[in-house]
Amino acid sequence: MAGSSFGTLFRMTTWGESHGKGIGVVVDGCPAGLSLCEEDIQVYLDRRKPGQSKFTTARNEGDTVEILSGVFEGKTTGTPISLLVRNQDQRSRDYSEIASYYRPGHADYTFDAKYGFRDYRGGGRSSGRETTGRVAAGAIAAKALQTLGITVTAYTKEIGGICVSEEKFDLALCGQNRLYMPDAEAARKAEELLTQKMSEMDSVGGIVECIATGVLAGIGETVFEKLDANLAKAILSIGAVKGFEIGDGFAAAKSFGSENNDAFCMRDGAVAKKSNHAGGILGGMSDGDTIVLRAAFKPTASIAKQQDTVNRDGEEIEISIKGRHDPIIVPRAVVVVETMTAAALFDMILMGMGSRMDKIKEFYGGKR
Amino acid sequence: MAGSSFGTLFRMTTWGESHGKGIGVVVDGCPAGLSLCEEDIQVYLDRRKPGQSKFTTARNEGDTVEILSGVFEGKTTGTPISLLVRNQDQRSRDYSEIASYYRPGHADYTFDAKYGFRDYRGGGRSSGRETTGRVAAGAIAAKALQTLGITVTAYTKEIGGICVSEEKFDLALCGQNRLYMPDAEAARKAEELLTQKMSEMDSVGGIVECIATGVLAGIGETVFEKLDANLAKAILSIGAVKGFEIGDGFAAAKSFGSENNDAFCMRDGAVAKKSNHAGGILGGMSDGDTIVLRAAFKPTASIAKQQDTVNRDGEEIEISIKGRHDPIIVPRAVVVVETMTAAALFDMILMGMGSRMDKIKEFYGGKR
Amino acid sequence: MAGSSFGTLFRMTTWGESHGKGIGVVVDGCPAGLSLCEEDIQVYLDRRKPGQSKFTTARNEGDTVEILSGVFEGKTTGTPISLLVRNQDQRSRDYSEIASYYRPGHADYTFDAKYGFRDYRGGGRSSGRETTGRVAAGAIAAKALQTLGITVTAYTKEIGGICVSEEKFDLALCGQNRLYMPDAEAARKAEELLTQKMSEMDSVGGIVECIATGVLAGIGETVFEKLDANLAKAILSIGAVKGFEIGDGFAAAKSFGSENNDAFCMRDGAVAKKSNHAGGILGGMSDGDTIVLRAAFKPTASIAKQQDTVNRDGEEIEISIKGRHDPIIVPRAVVVVETMTAAALFDMILMGMGSRMDKIKEFYGGKR
Amino acid sequence: MAGSSFGTLFRMTTWGESHGKGIGVVVDGCPAGLSLCEEDIQVYLDRRKPGQSKFTTARNEGDTVEILSGVFEGKTTGTPISLLVRNQDQRSRDYSEIASYYRPGHADYTFDAKYGFRDYRGGGRSSGRETTGRVAAGAIAAKALQTLGITVTAYTKEIGGICVSEEKFDLALCGQNRLYMPDAEAARKAEELLTQKMSEMDSVGGIVECIATGVLAGIGETVFEKLDANLAKAILSIGAVKGFEIGDGFAAAKSFGSENNDAFCMRDGAVAKKSNHAGGILGGMSDGDTIVLRAAFKPTASIAKQQDTVNRDGEEIEISIKGRHDPIIVPRAVVVVETMTAAALFDMILMGMGSRMDKIKEFYGGKR
């Protein structure tokens, strides 16, 4: 089926393989009149592109985005925005080995099971490179949200069990370390762990946290299209994610009602909450508080250590994956979580505009 | 927007409020020729209905389902199956108090923020009673899956931090305790905790685990419509769920690649895996192994303990929620997780039928 | 697949068979705060119910609608509105004959081809009775449109080639003849033709026209979700419809640009058109003028005259369809065209709310 | 909203403006294993490209398509196929005049009403050039259908009232005249009319007919997703289309049941029909017979003749549209109708695969 689109009213459709001609996305449903240029998108792409540190693959990709449509005289027109990133690194390596077997932790086997064969060059469509399109699309959503006073920010919460401490938490620190950790000490420890695991030809997992501020209460639908349900889908659609939490998440399962319930109070003349165990969502709708979510990423599947597997001929073999691979996915995934959150959130804001007859009347009745 | 439908090809649309005339669902897209009678659905509804133990509300509801359409001579016809459960307990209590304030942990405030007002009787549409429709629809999906050799089973994994032990795990025990825990000792301890917390006018959270066996490899789409992404949405759409895991979930984030990767091997002439950290899904597609997911439920929001909140007039008040409420959601939610998993899974099986041109040709070319 | 839903944000899902327990619809996505009672819907249902004249089947159906959910204290709550009409006429006739063969012009054969069997009682799901659900749902859309100053009106344009004259056209006349023709003389002639054709055991086709006034310019999307494209789908989804026109329709194909183009002019300080060959739609979007569409209905397929056909055993046979059948579909279809038009139009109004960033900002920024 | 996608399982998403950087489409959901190269698509694009005859605009566009993704070693992989056609003719003309007023019959005014402004260069997104993406996508659907034994063919039925005669109808003639008329005499007369109307600075409308053969019975869903309803939407989504017919269309409205019903018979051991007034569709599902549909195109809106209109400042003015424009849309639209029909049909075939439980079991149970 058609599984490469996300969103109902603000909808992105991504395409492209790791070693094909390029990677891209079509953003359909972006409202007209948003100021947009390539640089707005490029800053997000630069956060996920390879070669930024010793912990990311050295693949040489400029990842330069080109806007092909939907923008006129510096503003979105309301028509589809087509974004293209040409792949530079298409050199024809010898892929015969990788084509012949199934890498553990990768989608090689499931692709073959589903489609009968696969584009095995660099992981094809299941490569992390697929996220380029999402990030580009989500960057537009993020910009639209900013005009509404909403900010979405993601960062590394934990790497290999080393967690950012609440006391030392400082978002300003994220930009100062290539792990995007808002805690200098945790970042230092995590770098040590990564250096060690690289030398062991192994890889590490971690957790990304994302917060959204400025979201008014009442965004999200009440049953299946809950805001958190759509955020969960957005996050789990990112490769290597194995878990999702909103607010206290799994900790809430060990909690008691008297602890977990957030008391309502009045603040600056408006309804507010004294705590935020809920993570900003009640009954599937935003409650006006900061939205807090987390994504658990498994360790990079590609490791140099020897592994058991099978080949396409059904023989059990031992392999050792060659080439340079990120020992951790998390730092480059931070911007992916952030932009997918932005995309899901903006889509739900648009979807919620028709919730009340009085608002529709006001909207429709005004001068258009 | 229209947020009460789930699924693309096998689609349920639920309706109904806690204290309205009834609760129901329309299941559209169910294939023709499935044997179906009311009893097939009733057994699932009976697992979630109130009054089963001292830990569930005493509300008197027969929850008897009536098939209104889509079944002819004992078989589904391919047309929409409309299911109706009339509410019995519609007695007109005095709701003036509950109507006037916002219960912590509930959707009262967000409903008002979104829609301007709400049906406050028993929580209206955001009541746990809403799940009746999902369970009824998912029961049909579960039956369809059974004809394909797929079994979906959920159970209580953890209550208030008391976890089922791997050693004592025995699915057969689930039916023997009203907490649906596959470990008699854990169940006993959990009952003690619940009894204690009830006496403290408090409530408890927990975790439901769900496994699906018999799912062939290759189910799920590769980017946004990943099988796990849809399962995550299905599960997070259940009220009170705050977290979702597939396979090792958050534990994978603390793991290393050499531990977390599941080695492929040959078993009975077919590709298999030596371990299942992945929870049966690789790259968003089933890998032929058991699918394992978990849902974290927060403690019941309705507690008798005194709580701070605000009323609709913007005054800070103290409340104590009256009436009998389940001190835990989990045991009754087990069947909800199970049926939502079944529904999401069956939908994705249908969606994947057109993945390969050769299979389509074979399918289309044959005698119809 | 799930084919019984219409609309994206304002979505109806219909269910029910001609001789099953009932017919119904779930309307999801109706904005909160619309005044709604059963009578609002009943007046529309009464326009399509049987037994109104000698030209409609004598089947005895009260077609009384019950609102099961989604309305609280006389207003829609924003949650799904479930509507139920119990079938009264479920008497167990002998259907063995009709079950055994394929009626010409009916869906008997295609149902069997698709599903392997069918609910043959009274046509099952492909009965005209299926439209009950649509009409009930569309009645809600019509009421919502009225609050926005939009009126949708359908009437009989032509019966068996007898066409309403432009000179004598008077909408007030529709209510005075059971054919819903806004021209008394044409109505009289049409009645004569129908009487004659009934005596010949034959049936007659016709055309329904529908106009919508008060639609502001800019409703509809620009490529595939054009307003006219969605109206066309809405209309062609009605059984027995074989053609659709917007504005001049097929006559435009015989016209020249200088005739067919509608010149723009200023009227009351606003952009207007001097003529309306376009039928109120330019480039898929409403242009502020009256929307005009037409639906061509084929003659009733059930006729008493002898016909050739085949039975399920593959034998060629002659049949004569028993029972009383409407000699024409059109008069009862008028309200179906009207309500489907209303539903499609209201859905597109909701979908278009997010077209402009400045409007969204204004909407979102205001007090909620 | 997102209005640039068509289809549910086989879904195209088009993008691009007349004078932007290019035009393209992403085809998502195309099954894996279909042989596909650029030439397969190019032959369809060449049928709609400008400069083919004196009746089409002289705009110089190679319209060369590039496959950017989704094809590996000559076969589709099941992942999105991104197709790009770079615009060559982007010369910066002086558009200040066209930007300032609303051309009659065009979407200038409605675009402004909806979005607040528009990309006015060459009509922007509402240019006929938008169809390039559809045709490219539909070409893939057509190729997929061919592997199933289904052929879709469109041709010009009528131009300015000059209709192809049934006696002289010969599909082979279409390729021999640039009007794609399967009747040499009608083509000659139509050319004369067009030459005359060009000299009068006027334009002409016409009708395209499209037939699909080899479609087995049972394709299409039974209520809102009827095959003909989706075809109607597909066709009305093409710019300048004002009417749609299936089978006898509007003529059926003047017919009687005894004439219009197609008697069933046995032919070669299978159920068949003696006539095809239904156009191959009964109850929204294919009946095994040839599918026949027609699209009515209005005359080209751009004419050199003087016209009244208004400008953006609300002043009534007279204009005369400069430049070379096709005096008729129909010949270049033939391939658009054909490919949209193919796309809608293939999508519905995929959607119908899950109609029967026994077929699903067979499909799922087999070796994958």
XYZ file of C-alpha atoms in Angstrom, chain A residues 9-256:
248
model
C -4.289 18.020 6.276
C -0.575 18.826 6.507
C 0.752 15.793 4.664
C 4.275 14.825 3.761
C 5.094 12.119 1.216
C 8.707 11.036 1.259
C 10.651 9.092 -1.343
C 14.185 7.991 -2.112
C 16.780 5.376 -1.359
C 20.164 5.597 0.284
C 22.136 5.180 -2.931
C 19.585 6.209 -5.542
C 19.553 9.523 -7.355
C 18.241 11.487 -4.428
C 15.934 11.831 -1.492
C 12.905 14.059 -1.331
C 9.521 14.899 -0.005
C 6.329 16.548 -1.158
C 4.592 18.636 1.496
C 0.952 19.005 0.632
C -1.501 21.113 2.589
C 0.912 23.720 3.885
C -1.126 26.896 4.351
C -0.442 29.806 2.024
C 1.464 32.855 3.141
C 4.214 31.281 5.253
C 7.607 32.866 4.568
C 9.863 30.067 3.424
C 13.259 29.739 1.829
C 15.722 26.924 1.422
C 17.815 28.123 4.341
C 14.844 27.599 6.701
C 14.971 23.923 5.828
C 18.717 23.593 5.434
C 19.440 24.392 9.083
C 17.398 21.374 10.099
C 19.005 19.106 7.507
C 22.444 20.168 8.659
C 21.624 18.866 12.126
C 21.149 15.337 10.790
C 23.730 15.198 8.031
C 26.692 12.856 8.292
C 30.261 13.788 9.070
C 29.629 16.087 12.010
C 31.717 14.257 14.591
C 33.725 11.146 15.133
C 30.513 9.436 16.193
C 28.816 9.853 12.840
C 29.528 8.194 9.538
C 32.053 9.956 7.346
C 29.819 9.694 4.276
C 30.246 12.809 2.238
C 26.873 14.367 1.593
C 26.181 18.054 1.245
C 22.490 17.371 1.732
C 21.639 20.596 -0.014
C 17.909 21.053 -0.374
C 16.231 22.556 -3.408
C 12.657 23.878 -3.339
C 11.066 22.815 -6.616
C 7.536 24.128 -6.167
C 4.959 25.677 -3.883
C 6.854 28.829 -2.969
C 6.387 32.086 -4.866
C 8.081 35.354 -4.065
C 9.294 33.968 -0.742
C 5.956 32.693 0.475
C 4.181 29.366 0.394
C 1.286 29.406 -2.066
C -0.860 26.669 -0.524
C 0.124 24.223 -3.273
C 2.487 21.253 -2.826
C 6.058 22.053 -1.828
C 8.433 19.632 -3.507
C 11.862 19.360 -1.909
C 14.807 17.578 -3.487
C 18.178 16.532 -2.085
C 20.414 14.941 -4.694
C 22.584 12.089 -3.424
C 26.256 12.715 -4.020
C 27.627 9.449 -2.768
C 26.366 7.018 -5.388
C 29.692 5.396 -6.138
C 29.192 1.879 -7.310
C 30.734 -0.159 -4.574
C 30.658 -3.878 -4.665
C 27.383 -4.730 -2.984
C 27.381 -8.399 -3.927
C 28.170 -9.486 -0.394
C 25.562 -7.414 1.394
C 23.047 -8.378 -1.257
C 23.501 -12.020 -0.453
C 22.733 -12.137 3.265
C 20.483 -10.725 5.962
C 22.108 -8.334 8.436
C 20.828 -8.866 12.003
C 18.754 -5.964 13.282
C 18.169 -4.677 9.744
C 15.188 -4.850 7.419
C 16.976 -6.927 4.750
C 15.043 -10.089 5.489
C 11.661 -8.458 5.977
C 12.042 -6.489 2.722
C 12.704 -9.708 0.860
C 9.793 -11.407 2.616
C 7.436 -8.592 1.664
C 8.555 -7.593 -1.817
C 10.503 -10.605 -3.092
C 13.694 -8.595 -3.510
C 15.238 -5.332 -2.370
C 17.429 -2.405 -3.335
C 20.324 -3.537 -1.140
C 22.627 -0.570 -1.816
C 23.254 1.036 1.545
C 19.984 -0.236 2.981
C 17.914 1.218 0.152
C 14.685 2.674 1.435
C 15.214 1.450 5.017
C 18.407 3.438 5.401
C 18.540 6.181 8.001
C 18.968 8.435 5.000
C 15.212 8.116 4.462
C 14.739 10.547 7.350
C 16.091 13.403 5.219
C 12.667 13.890 3.663
C 10.865 13.864 6.987
C 13.210 16.403 8.502
C 12.792 18.731 5.542
C 9.003 18.496 5.764
C 8.937 18.810 9.518
C 11.128 21.898 9.316
C 8.268 23.602 7.489
C 5.805 22.514 10.163
C 8.172 23.835 12.818
C 8.304 27.196 11.093
C 4.515 27.335 10.839
C 4.222 26.467 14.527
C 6.613 29.274 15.433
C 4.262 31.793 13.850
C 1.640 30.463 16.273
C 3.981 30.836 19.233
C 4.733 27.138 19.525
C 8.272 25.851 19.979
C 9.295 22.220 19.613
C 12.683 21.186 20.985
C 14.301 17.760 21.166
C 17.542 16.665 22.812
C 19.384 13.581 23.917
C 18.080 12.387 27.269
C 20.129 9.249 27.707
C 22.920 7.331 26.004
C 23.799 3.776 26.974
C 22.163 4.288 30.329
C 23.929 7.591 31.005
C 21.114 10.015 31.675
C 20.945 13.787 31.732
C 20.483 14.919 35.333
C 17.545 17.139 36.201
C 19.746 19.454 38.225
C 22.292 20.132 35.502
C 19.735 20.270 32.715
C 20.414 23.293 30.499
C 19.074 23.380 26.963
C 21.722 25.889 25.976
C 24.338 23.171 26.385
C 22.891 21.047 23.573
C 24.568 23.096 20.903
C 27.917 22.752 22.638
C 28.305 19.007 22.351
C 27.762 16.851 19.304
C 25.580 14.477 21.275
C 22.939 17.189 21.785
C 22.875 16.519 25.526
C 21.697 19.347 27.774
C 24.157 18.344 30.535
C 27.908 18.745 29.974
C 28.940 16.081 32.435
C 26.590 13.454 31.086
C 27.773 14.317 27.585
C 31.396 13.781 28.599
C 30.623 10.399 30.151
C 28.594 9.367 27.129
C 31.469 10.279 24.817
C 33.751 8.036 26.838
C 31.305 5.173 26.598
C 30.923 5.659 22.862
C 34.679 5.766 22.320
C 35.027 2.540 24.258
C 32.211 0.793 22.420
C 33.610 1.883 19.052
C 36.877 0.250 19.959
C 34.914 -2.892 20.844
C 33.265 -2.724 17.413
C 29.939 -2.394 19.187
C 27.126 0.182 19.282
C 24.956 1.942 21.859
C 21.284 2.886 22.255
C 19.675 5.888 23.892
C 16.665 8.073 24.509
C 15.529 11.302 22.866
C 13.188 13.641 24.709
C 11.075 16.278 23.005
C 9.103 19.160 24.463
C 6.570 21.465 22.876
C 5.644 24.736 24.520
C 2.932 27.206 23.655
C 0.344 24.606 22.645
C -3.069 25.843 23.709
C -5.501 23.460 25.353
C -7.868 21.437 23.190
C -5.645 20.218 20.330
C -6.212 16.556 19.457
C -9.274 14.443 18.838
C -10.999 12.378 21.453
C -10.881 8.724 20.491
C -8.564 7.297 17.824
C -7.015 10.541 16.633
C -5.764 11.496 20.043
C -2.805 13.850 19.965
C -0.640 11.349 21.816
C -1.750 8.513 19.537
C -0.640 10.471 16.507
C 2.607 11.475 18.178
C 3.224 7.820 19.012
C 2.707 6.837 15.399
C 4.968 9.655 14.238
C 7.738 8.565 16.578
C 7.441 4.811 16.061
C 7.603 5.391 12.323
C 11.214 6.480 12.798
C 13.562 3.571 12.202
C 15.189 2.028 15.313
C 12.601 3.416 17.749
C 11.362 0.698 20.114
C 9.476 2.692 22.727
C 7.418 5.830 23.252
C 6.357 7.688 26.358
C 4.188 10.699 26.989
C 4.683 12.515 30.286
C 5.677 10.051 32.991
C 5.233 7.155 30.589
C 6.145 3.785 32.066
C 6.863 5.376 35.412
C 3.163 6.221 35.635
C 2.469 2.489 35.665
C 4.327 2.227 38.961
C 2.672 5.307 40.392
C -0.494 5.848 42.413
